[in-house]
Coordinates of C-alpha atoms and ligand atoms in Angstrom, one line a residue:
M9 CA 0.0 0.0 0.0
A10 CA 0.9 3.8 -0.8
V11 CA 0.0 6.8 0.7
W12 CA 0.4 10.1 -0.5
I13 CA -1.1 13.5 0.1
E14 CA -2.3 15.5 -2.7
D15 CA -0.9 19.2 -2.3
N16 CA -3.3 21.0 -4.3
K17 CA -6.4 19.9 -1.9
C18 CA -4.3 20.2 1.4
T19 CA -5.3 23.0 3.8
G20 CA -2.5 22.5 6.2
C21 CA -5.3 21.8 8.9
R22 CA -2.9 19.7 11.2
K23 CA -5.7 17.0 11.6
C24 CA -3.5 14.2 10.0
A25 CA -0.5 15.5 12.0
K26 CA -2.7 15.0 15.2
V27 CA -3.9 11.4 14.7
C28 CA -0.5 9.9 13.5
P29 CA 0.5 7.7 16.0
Y30 CA 4.1 7.9 14.8
G31 CA 4.3 11.4 14.5
A32 CA 5.3 11.3 11.1
V33 CA 2.9 14.0 9.2
E34 CA 4.4 17.4 9.6
V35 CA 2.7 20.6 8.4
Q36 CA 5.4 22.6 6.6
G37 CA 3.4 26.1 5.9
E38 CA 0.1 25.4 4.4
R39 CA 1.1 22.1 3.2
A40 CA 1.2 18.4 5.5
V41 CA 4.1 16.5 4.4
L42 CA 5.0 12.6 4.8
K43 CA 8.2 12.0 6.8
D44 CA 10.4 8.9 6.4
N45 CA 9.3 7.2 9.3
C46 CA 5.6 7.2 7.8
I47 CA 4.7 3.0 7.9
E48 CA 1.7 3.5 5.6
C49 CA -0.9 2.3 8.6
G50 CA -3.5 4.8 6.9
V51 CA -4.8 5.9 10.2
C52 CA -4.8 9.4 8.7
L53 CA -6.8 8.8 5.8
R54 CA -10.0 8.8 7.6
S55 CA -9.1 12.3 9.4
C56 CA -9.0 14.4 6.3
K57 CA -12.1 16.1 5.1
F58 CA -10.4 17.3 2.1
G59 CA -9.8 13.9 0.4
A60 CA -6.3 15.3 0.3
I61 CA -4.5 11.9 1.7
C62 CA -4.7 9.1 -0.7
S63 CA -4.0 5.6 -0.7
D64 CA -3.9 2.6 -3.2
L65 CA -5.5 0.6 -0.6
V66 CA -8.7 -0.7 -1.8
A67 CA -11.0 -1.4 1.3
T68 CA -12.7 -4.7 1.5
P69 CA -16.3 -4.9 2.3
I70 CA -17.4 -6.1 5.3
P71 CA -19.0 -9.6 4.7
D72 CA -22.5 -9.9 5.9
L73 CA -22.2 -11.4 9.3
S74 CA -25.9 -11.5 10.2
G75 CA -25.7 -15.1 10.0
Y76 CA -23.8 -15.4 12.9
R77 CA -26.0 -15.2 16.1
G78 CA -25.7 -16.0 19.8
V79 CA -23.3 -15.6 22.6
W80 CA -21.6 -18.8 23.5
V81 CA -19.6 -19.9 26.1
F82 CA -17.0 -22.9 26.6
A83 CA -18.2 -24.8 29.6
E84 CA -14.8 -26.1 31.1
Q85 CA -15.3 -29.1 33.3
R86 CA -12.7 -31.4 35.2
G87 CA -13.7 -34.9 36.4
G88 CA -17.5 -33.7 36.2
M89 CA -17.0 -30.6 38.0
L90 CA -18.2 -27.2 36.1
S91 CA -15.2 -24.4 36.7
Q92 CA -16.2 -21.4 38.4
T93 CA -15.3 -19.3 35.8
S94 CA -17.5 -20.8 33.2
L95 CA -20.4 -19.7 35.5
E96 CA -18.7 -16.3 35.5
L97 CA -18.6 -16.3 31.6
L98 CA -22.4 -17.0 31.2
G99 CA -23.2 -14.2 33.9
C100 CA -21.2 -11.9 31.5
A101 CA -22.8 -13.4 28.0
T102 CA -26.1 -12.8 29.5
G103 CA -25.5 -9.3 29.8
L104 CA -23.8 -9.2 25.9
A105 CA -26.9 -11.2 24.8
Q106 CA -29.3 -8.7 26.2
S107 CA -27.7 -5.9 24.1
L108 CA -27.8 -8.0 20.9
G109 CA -31.2 -9.6 21.4
Q110 CA -29.7 -12.8 21.0
E111 CA -29.2 -16.0 23.1
V112 CA -26.4 -17.7 25.4
A113 CA -25.4 -20.9 24.6
A114 CA -22.7 -23.2 26.6
V115 CA -21.0 -25.7 24.8
L116 CA -20.1 -29.0 27.3
V117 CA -17.7 -31.5 26.1
G118 CA -16.5 -34.5 27.6
D119 CA -17.8 -37.9 28.8
Q120 CA -20.4 -38.9 30.8
V121 CA -21.3 -35.0 31.7
S122 CA -24.9 -34.5 30.5
G123 CA -25.6 -33.8 34.3
L124 CA -23.8 -31.0 34.6
A125 CA -26.5 -29.0 31.6
A126 CA -29.1 -28.3 34.3
S127 CA -26.2 -26.1 36.2
L128 CA -25.7 -24.4 33.4
T129 CA -29.0 -23.6 32.3
A130 CA -29.3 -22.4 35.8
S131 CA -26.6 -19.9 35.5
G132 CA -27.9 -18.5 32.4
A133 CA -27.5 -20.6 29.5
D134 CA -30.5 -20.7 27.1
K135 CA -29.0 -23.5 25.2
V136 CA -26.2 -26.1 25.7
Y137 CA -24.4 -27.5 23.1
L138 CA -23.5 -31.0 24.4
V139 CA -20.9 -33.3 23.0
E140 CA -20.0 -36.9 24.8
N141 CA -17.6 -39.3 23.8
R142 CA -15.3 -41.3 25.6
G143 CA -12.1 -39.7 23.8
L144 CA -12.9 -36.5 25.3
G145 CA -13.1 -37.4 28.9
H146 CA -9.9 -35.7 29.8
Y147 CA -8.8 -32.4 28.1
R148 CA -7.2 -33.2 24.9
P149 CA -5.9 -30.4 22.6
L150 CA -6.9 -32.2 19.2
P151 CA -10.1 -33.8 19.6
Y152 CA -11.4 -30.7 21.6
V153 CA -10.4 -28.3 19.0
K154 CA -12.0 -30.7 16.1
V155 CA -15.1 -30.5 18.2
L156 CA -15.5 -26.9 18.7
A157 CA -14.6 -26.1 15.2
D158 CA -17.2 -28.4 14.1
L159 CA -19.6 -27.2 16.2
V160 CA -18.7 -23.3 15.4
S161 CA -19.0 -24.1 11.4
Q162 CA -22.3 -25.8 11.6
Y163 CA -24.3 -23.5 14.0
R164 CA -22.3 -20.3 13.4
P165 CA -22.2 -18.0 17.0
N166 CA -21.4 -14.4 17.0
I167 CA -19.2 -14.4 20.0
F168 CA -17.3 -17.3 21.7
L169 CA -16.1 -17.1 25.4
L170 CA -13.4 -19.0 27.2
G171 CA -11.9 -18.8 30.5
A172 CA -8.0 -17.8 30.2
T173 CA -7.5 -20.8 32.3
H174 CA -4.8 -23.2 31.6
V175 CA -7.0 -25.2 29.5
G176 CA -8.8 -21.8 27.6
R177 CA -5.3 -20.6 27.3
D178 CA -4.4 -23.6 25.1
L179 CA -7.5 -23.8 23.2
A180 CA -8.6 -21.0 22.4
P181 CA -5.5 -20.0 20.2
R182 CA -5.7 -23.3 18.5
L183 CA -9.6 -23.0 17.7
S184 CA -9.0 -19.6 16.4
A185 CA -6.1 -20.7 14.0
R186 CA -8.2 -23.2 13.0
L187 CA -10.7 -21.3 11.9
D188 CA -9.0 -18.3 11.2
L189 CA -10.6 -15.9 13.4
G190 CA -8.8 -13.3 15.5
L191 CA -8.5 -13.9 19.2
T192 CA -8.2 -11.2 22.1
A193 CA -6.5 -13.1 24.9
D194 CA -7.0 -12.2 28.8
C195 CA -9.8 -9.7 28.8
T196 CA -10.8 -7.9 31.8
E197 CA -14.1 -6.4 30.1
L198 CA -16.5 -6.8 27.5
T199 CA -19.1 -4.5 26.0
I200 CA -21.1 -4.6 23.0
D201 CA -20.7 -1.2 20.9
P202 CA -24.1 0.0 20.5
K203 CA -23.5 1.7 16.6
S204 CA -22.1 -1.3 15.1
K205 CA -23.1 -4.4 17.8
N206 CA -19.3 -5.5 17.6
L207 CA -17.9 -6.7 20.7
Y208 CA -15.7 -4.1 22.2
Q209 CA -12.5 -6.3 24.1
T210 CA -10.4 -4.8 26.7
R211 CA -7.4 -6.1 28.3
P212 CA -4.2 -4.6 29.6
A213 CA -1.3 -4.1 27.4
F214 CA 2.0 -2.7 27.3
G215 CA 2.8 -4.2 31.0
G216 CA -0.7 -2.6 31.7
N217 CA 0.0 1.1 31.2
V218 CA -2.9 0.8 28.9
M219 CA -6.1 -0.7 28.4
A220 CA -6.5 -1.8 24.6
V221 CA -10.0 -1.8 23.2
I222 CA -10.0 -4.8 20.6
E223 CA -12.6 -5.4 18.0
S224 CA -13.0 -8.0 15.1
P225 CA -15.3 -6.5 12.7
R226 CA -14.7 -8.9 9.9
T227 CA -15.0 -12.2 11.2
R228 CA -17.4 -14.3 13.7
P229 CA -17.2 -15.7 15.8
Q230 CA -15.9 -13.0 17.8
M231 CA -13.6 -15.0 20.2
A232 CA -12.2 -13.7 23.6
T233 CA -10.8 -15.3 26.9
V234 CA -11.8 -13.7 30.1
R235 CA -9.4 -14.0 33.4
P236 CA -10.8 -15.6 36.0
G237 CA -12.4 -14.0 38.8
I238 CA -13.5 -10.7 36.6
M239 CA -17.0 -11.2 35.5
K240 CA -20.1 -12.0 38.0
A241 CA -21.4 -15.4 37.5
L242 CA -25.7 -14.6 38.2
T243 CA -26.9 -16.6 41.3
P244 CA -28.4 -19.9 39.7
D245 CA -32.1 -20.1 39.3
S246 CA -32.9 -24.0 39.2
A247 CA -36.5 -23.4 37.8
R248 CA -35.0 -22.1 34.4
R249 CA -35.0 -24.3 31.6
G250 CA -33.0 -24.2 28.3
E251 CA -32.3 -26.5 25.6
V252 CA -29.9 -29.4 25.5
I253 CA -28.6 -30.0 21.8
R254 CA -26.5 -32.9 21.4
H255 CA -24.0 -33.0 18.8
Q256 CA -22.4 -36.2 17.7
A257 CA -18.4 -36.4 18.0
D258 CA -17.1 -37.4 15.0
L259 CA -13.7 -38.6 15.9
V260 CA -11.5 -41.4 14.1
P261 CA -8.4 -42.3 15.6
K262 CA -5.9 -39.9 14.0
D263 CA -7.9 -37.1 16.0
L264 CA -7.0 -38.3 19.1
R265 CA -3.1 -39.1 18.4
T266 CA -2.3 -39.1 22.2
R267 CA -3.2 -41.8 24.9
I268 CA -3.4 -40.5 28.8
L269 CA -1.8 -43.5 30.6
E270 CA -2.1 -41.9 33.9
I271 CA -3.1 -38.6 35.7
V272 CA -1.2 -38.1 38.8
K273 CA -2.3 -35.4 40.9
E274 CA -0.2 -32.6 42.1
Q275 CA 0.4 -33.4 45.9
K276 CA 1.1 -29.7 46.7
Q277 CA -1.8 -28.0 48.9
R278 CA -3.7 -25.7 46.3
V279 CA -5.4 -22.4 47.3
D280 CA -8.1 -21.2 45.6
L281 CA -7.8 -17.5 46.5
T282 CA -10.4 -16.4 44.0
A283 CA -13.0 -18.1 46.6
A284 CA -11.4 -16.7 49.5
R285 CA -13.7 -14.0 52.1
I286 CA -11.2 -12.3 53.4
I287 CA -7.4 -11.8 52.3
V288 CA -4.5 -10.2 53.9
G289 CA -2.1 -8.8 51.2
V290 CA 1.3 -8.9 51.5
G291 CA 3.6 -6.4 50.3
R292 CA 7.4 -5.3 50.2
G293 CA 6.6 -3.2 53.4
A294 CA 6.0 -6.6 55.4
C295 CA 8.9 -8.6 53.6
D296 CA 11.0 -9.8 56.1
A297 CA 10.5 -12.8 59.0
E298 CA 9.2 -10.8 61.4
G299 CA 6.3 -9.2 58.7
I300 CA 5.3 -12.7 57.2
K301 CA 5.0 -14.0 61.1
L302 CA 3.1 -10.7 61.8
L303 CA 0.5 -10.9 58.9
S304 CA 0.1 -14.7 59.0
E305 CA -1.1 -14.5 62.8
L306 CA -3.1 -11.6 61.7
A307 CA -4.6 -13.8 58.7
W308 CA -5.3 -16.8 61.1
V309 CA -7.1 -14.6 63.6
M310 CA -9.1 -13.2 60.8
G311 CA -10.0 -16.6 59.3
A312 CA -8.3 -14.9 56.2
E313 CA -6.0 -15.8 53.0
I314 CA -2.5 -14.6 52.5
G315 CA -2.0 -13.5 49.1
G316 CA 0.7 -10.9 48.1
T317 CA 2.4 -8.7 45.4
R318 CA 4.7 -9.7 42.8
V319 CA 7.6 -8.1 44.9
A320 CA 6.2 -10.5 48.0
V321 CA 6.2 -13.5 45.6
E322 CA 10.0 -12.8 43.9
E323 CA 11.2 -12.5 47.8
G324 CA 10.0 -15.7 48.4
F325 CA 7.4 -14.6 51.3
V326 CA 4.4 -15.6 49.3
P327 CA 4.1 -18.7 47.1
P328 CA 3.5 -17.6 43.3
E329 CA -0.1 -19.1 43.5
R330 CA -1.1 -16.4 45.7
Q331 CA 0.4 -13.5 43.4
I332 CA -2.4 -11.0 42.9
G333 CA -2.9 -8.6 40.2
Q334 CA -2.4 -8.3 36.3
T335 CA 0.0 -11.4 36.2
G336 CA -1.3 -13.2 39.1
V337 CA -4.9 -14.2 40.2
T338 CA -8.3 -11.5 40.4
V339 CA -9.8 -11.6 43.7
R340 CA -13.1 -11.0 44.7
P341 CA -13.3 -11.4 48.7
E342 CA -15.4 -9.2 51.0
L343 CA -12.4 -7.8 52.6
Y344 CA -8.9 -7.2 51.3
F345 CA -6.0 -5.9 53.8
A346 CA -3.3 -4.4 52.3
C347 CA -0.5 -4.7 54.1
G348 CA 2.8 -2.6 53.3
I349 CA 1.4 -2.6 49.5
S350 CA 2.0 0.7 47.2
G351 CA -1.0 -0.2 44.9
A352 CA 1.2 -0.2 41.6
I353 CA -1.0 -0.1 38.6
Q354 CA -0.3 -3.9 38.1
H355 CA -1.4 -4.9 41.7
R356 CA -4.7 -2.8 41.5
P357 CA -6.6 -4.6 39.0
G358 CA -6.2 -8.0 40.8
I359 CA -8.2 -6.4 43.7
L360 CA -10.5 -4.2 42.7
N361 CA -13.8 -6.3 42.6
A362 CA -12.9 -6.6 46.6
R363 CA -16.2 -5.5 48.7
Y364 CA -13.8 -3.2 50.8
I365 CA -10.2 -2.8 50.6
V366 CA -8.5 -1.6 53.9
S367 CA -4.8 -0.8 53.5
I368 CA -2.0 -0.1 55.9
N369 CA 0.9 1.6 54.3
R370 CA 3.4 4.7 56.2
D371 CA 3.3 7.0 53.1
R372 CA 0.7 9.1 52.8
Q373 CA 0.8 9.4 48.9
A374 CA 0.8 5.6 48.5
P375 CA -1.7 4.8 45.5
I376 CA -3.3 2.2 46.9
F377 CA -5.1 4.9 49.5
E378 CA -7.1 5.9 46.0
V379 CA -8.6 2.8 46.0
S380 CA -9.0 1.9 49.4
D381 CA -12.4 2.2 51.2
Y382 CA -10.3 2.8 54.5
A383 CA -6.9 3.7 54.7
V384 CA -4.4 3.6 58.0
K385 CA -1.5 6.0 57.6
A386 CA 0.7 4.2 59.6
D387 CA 3.8 1.5 60.1
L388 CA 2.2 -1.8 60.0
F389 CA 4.8 -3.3 62.6
D390 CA 2.9 -0.9 64.9
V391 CA -0.6 -1.0 63.7
V392 CA -1.0 -5.0 63.3
P393 CA -0.2 -6.6 66.7
K394 CA -2.7 -4.6 68.3
L395 CA -5.1 -5.2 65.8
I396 CA -4.6 -9.2 66.6
D397 CA -4.7 -8.4 70.3
V398 CA -8.3 -6.7 69.4
L399 CA -9.4 -9.8 66.9
K400 CA -8.1 -12.2 69.8
R401 CA -10.4 -10.7 72.5
E402 CA -13.4 -9.7 70.1
P403 CA -13.1 -12.2 67.3
A404 CA -14.9 -11.1 64.3
Ligands
FAD1365 C1 4.4 -6.5 33.1 C2 4.5 -6.6 34.8 C3 3.5 -7.3 35.6 C4 3.5 -7.4 37.1 N1 2.5 -7.8 37.4 C5 2.3 -7.8 39.0 C6 1.2 -8.4 39.4 O1 0.3 -9.2 39.0 N2 0.6 -8.2 40.8 C7 1.8 -7.1 41.6 O2 1.3 -7.0 42.6 N3 2.9 -6.5 40.8 C8 3.0 -7.1 39.5 N4 4.0 -6.1 39.1 C9 4.7 -5.2 39.9 C10 4.4 -4.3 39.9 O3 4.8 -3.1 38.8 C11 5.0 -3.6 41.7 O4 6.3 -3.7 41.4 C12 4.7 -4.2 42.7 O5 3.3 -4.6 42.8 C13 4.8 -3.6 43.8 O6 4.9 -4.6 45.0 P1 4.6 -3.8 46.3 O7 3.6 -3.0 46.5 O8 4.8 -4.9 47.6 O9 6.0 -3.2 46.6 P2 6.5 -1.6 46.7 O10 5.7 -1.0 45.5 O11 7.8 -1.6 47.1 O12 5.5 -0.7 47.9 C14 6.0 -1.1 49.2 C15 5.2 -0.2 49.9 O13 5.1 -0.7 51.4 C16 5.2 0.5 52.2 N5 5.9 0.2 53.4 C17 6.9 -0.2 53.6 N6 7.6 0.0 54.9 C18 6.0 -0.1 55.6 C19 6.0 -0.6 56.8 N7 6.3 -0.8 58.1 N8 4.3 -0.1 57.3 C20 3.6 0.3 56.4 N9 4.0 0.6 54.9 C21 5.2 0.1 54.7 C22 6.0 1.4 51.5 O14 5.8 2.7 51.8 C23 5.2 1.1 49.7 O15 4.1 1.9 49.5 C24 4.1 -6.3 37.7 C25 5.3 -5.5 36.9 C26 5.2 -6.2 35.3 C27 6.3 -5.2 34.9

């Protein structure tokens, strides 16, 4: 593609210079000039109301996508247990589907999992596409991708959401590549643009310094993975009924390729921080032997779980699976008790769904105070022992 400016039409209004993300347009006198660093991205084309910026790009018309309908959620299950993330996605899908006037469908894949369909309809699914096959008993990428690609090709959904879980992060890119679709990974917000009815997919970018809003206007389904703990599940309504559509998995041995010989469960005790009611957050300010002992005792008297910042993880005081934030987990407790945490931009997305945030920090300017319901400007080594004493005497 080539981009050029027709001098006789340019008025030097500077609009193109303002929109150019690369600073590649300079106005010299009353004429705009493209500089050497222009990458011909074409962003300036629409800004010129005088038709002075030209390009040999032939815009391909957007295909008719009206035949794609419905908001689908991949209902992730393991050993017959639905993941909480799938229920959260159904809650989100319900809001999106209402904005579009379309239905919510869950895609349930596994071996003898039909009993889970009722939970999915109770949590918002109008339809459940059920695929049962012995070869689908445990998650394996190749057969799962094949089954989902068949379903999408046959039923043509408008939107397809998966959790940004271990399985979702493996499955979604494979599926989008198979179907030649775009995919926005790790979304933190999903909305429908009222004008275009496209899905606006928001996710942190550039180390969390900007929130990028991404759309896929030319392909369907619009695919996104969503971080666990971000969306809100609906209160299940067991009276809700939905349609279950059985789909035959057409699997041949070459679709399976791998055999699962044994599943060895990790012995390590894993904690589900996303389900914790109270969390004591450990920051650098508490990162020494005395600090961690104090906060562990506080957590114990409060019946809380311990979580922490990336610094606390890197310093070895909090296990990696308890890191909260952009590259950790997103939590939704009743109370988040931030101790010695500055409130960096990468930590905050993980805690903003807490009902109450209480923070202790000795720096009055600490950004954590901006998002706190109660801010204690003090040294945690003074405050926390007193709090523990009170709680021991008068348990919450
Ligand atoms: C790509 C990327 C991803 C990241 N992902 C994450 C993430 O997922 N989660 C995350 O948390 N971070 C993440 N980080 C790191 C993040 O930028 C911050 O460095 C980190 O959150 C800071 O942790 P902190 O608040 O414990 O430490 P600091 O920022 O050093 O803050 C320590 C605070 O403790 C206070 N303090 C010190 N002593 C006391 C005391 N005795 N009493 C009271 N207050 C005290 C200080 O005033 C200070 O405000 C990421 C960074 C990058 C670049």
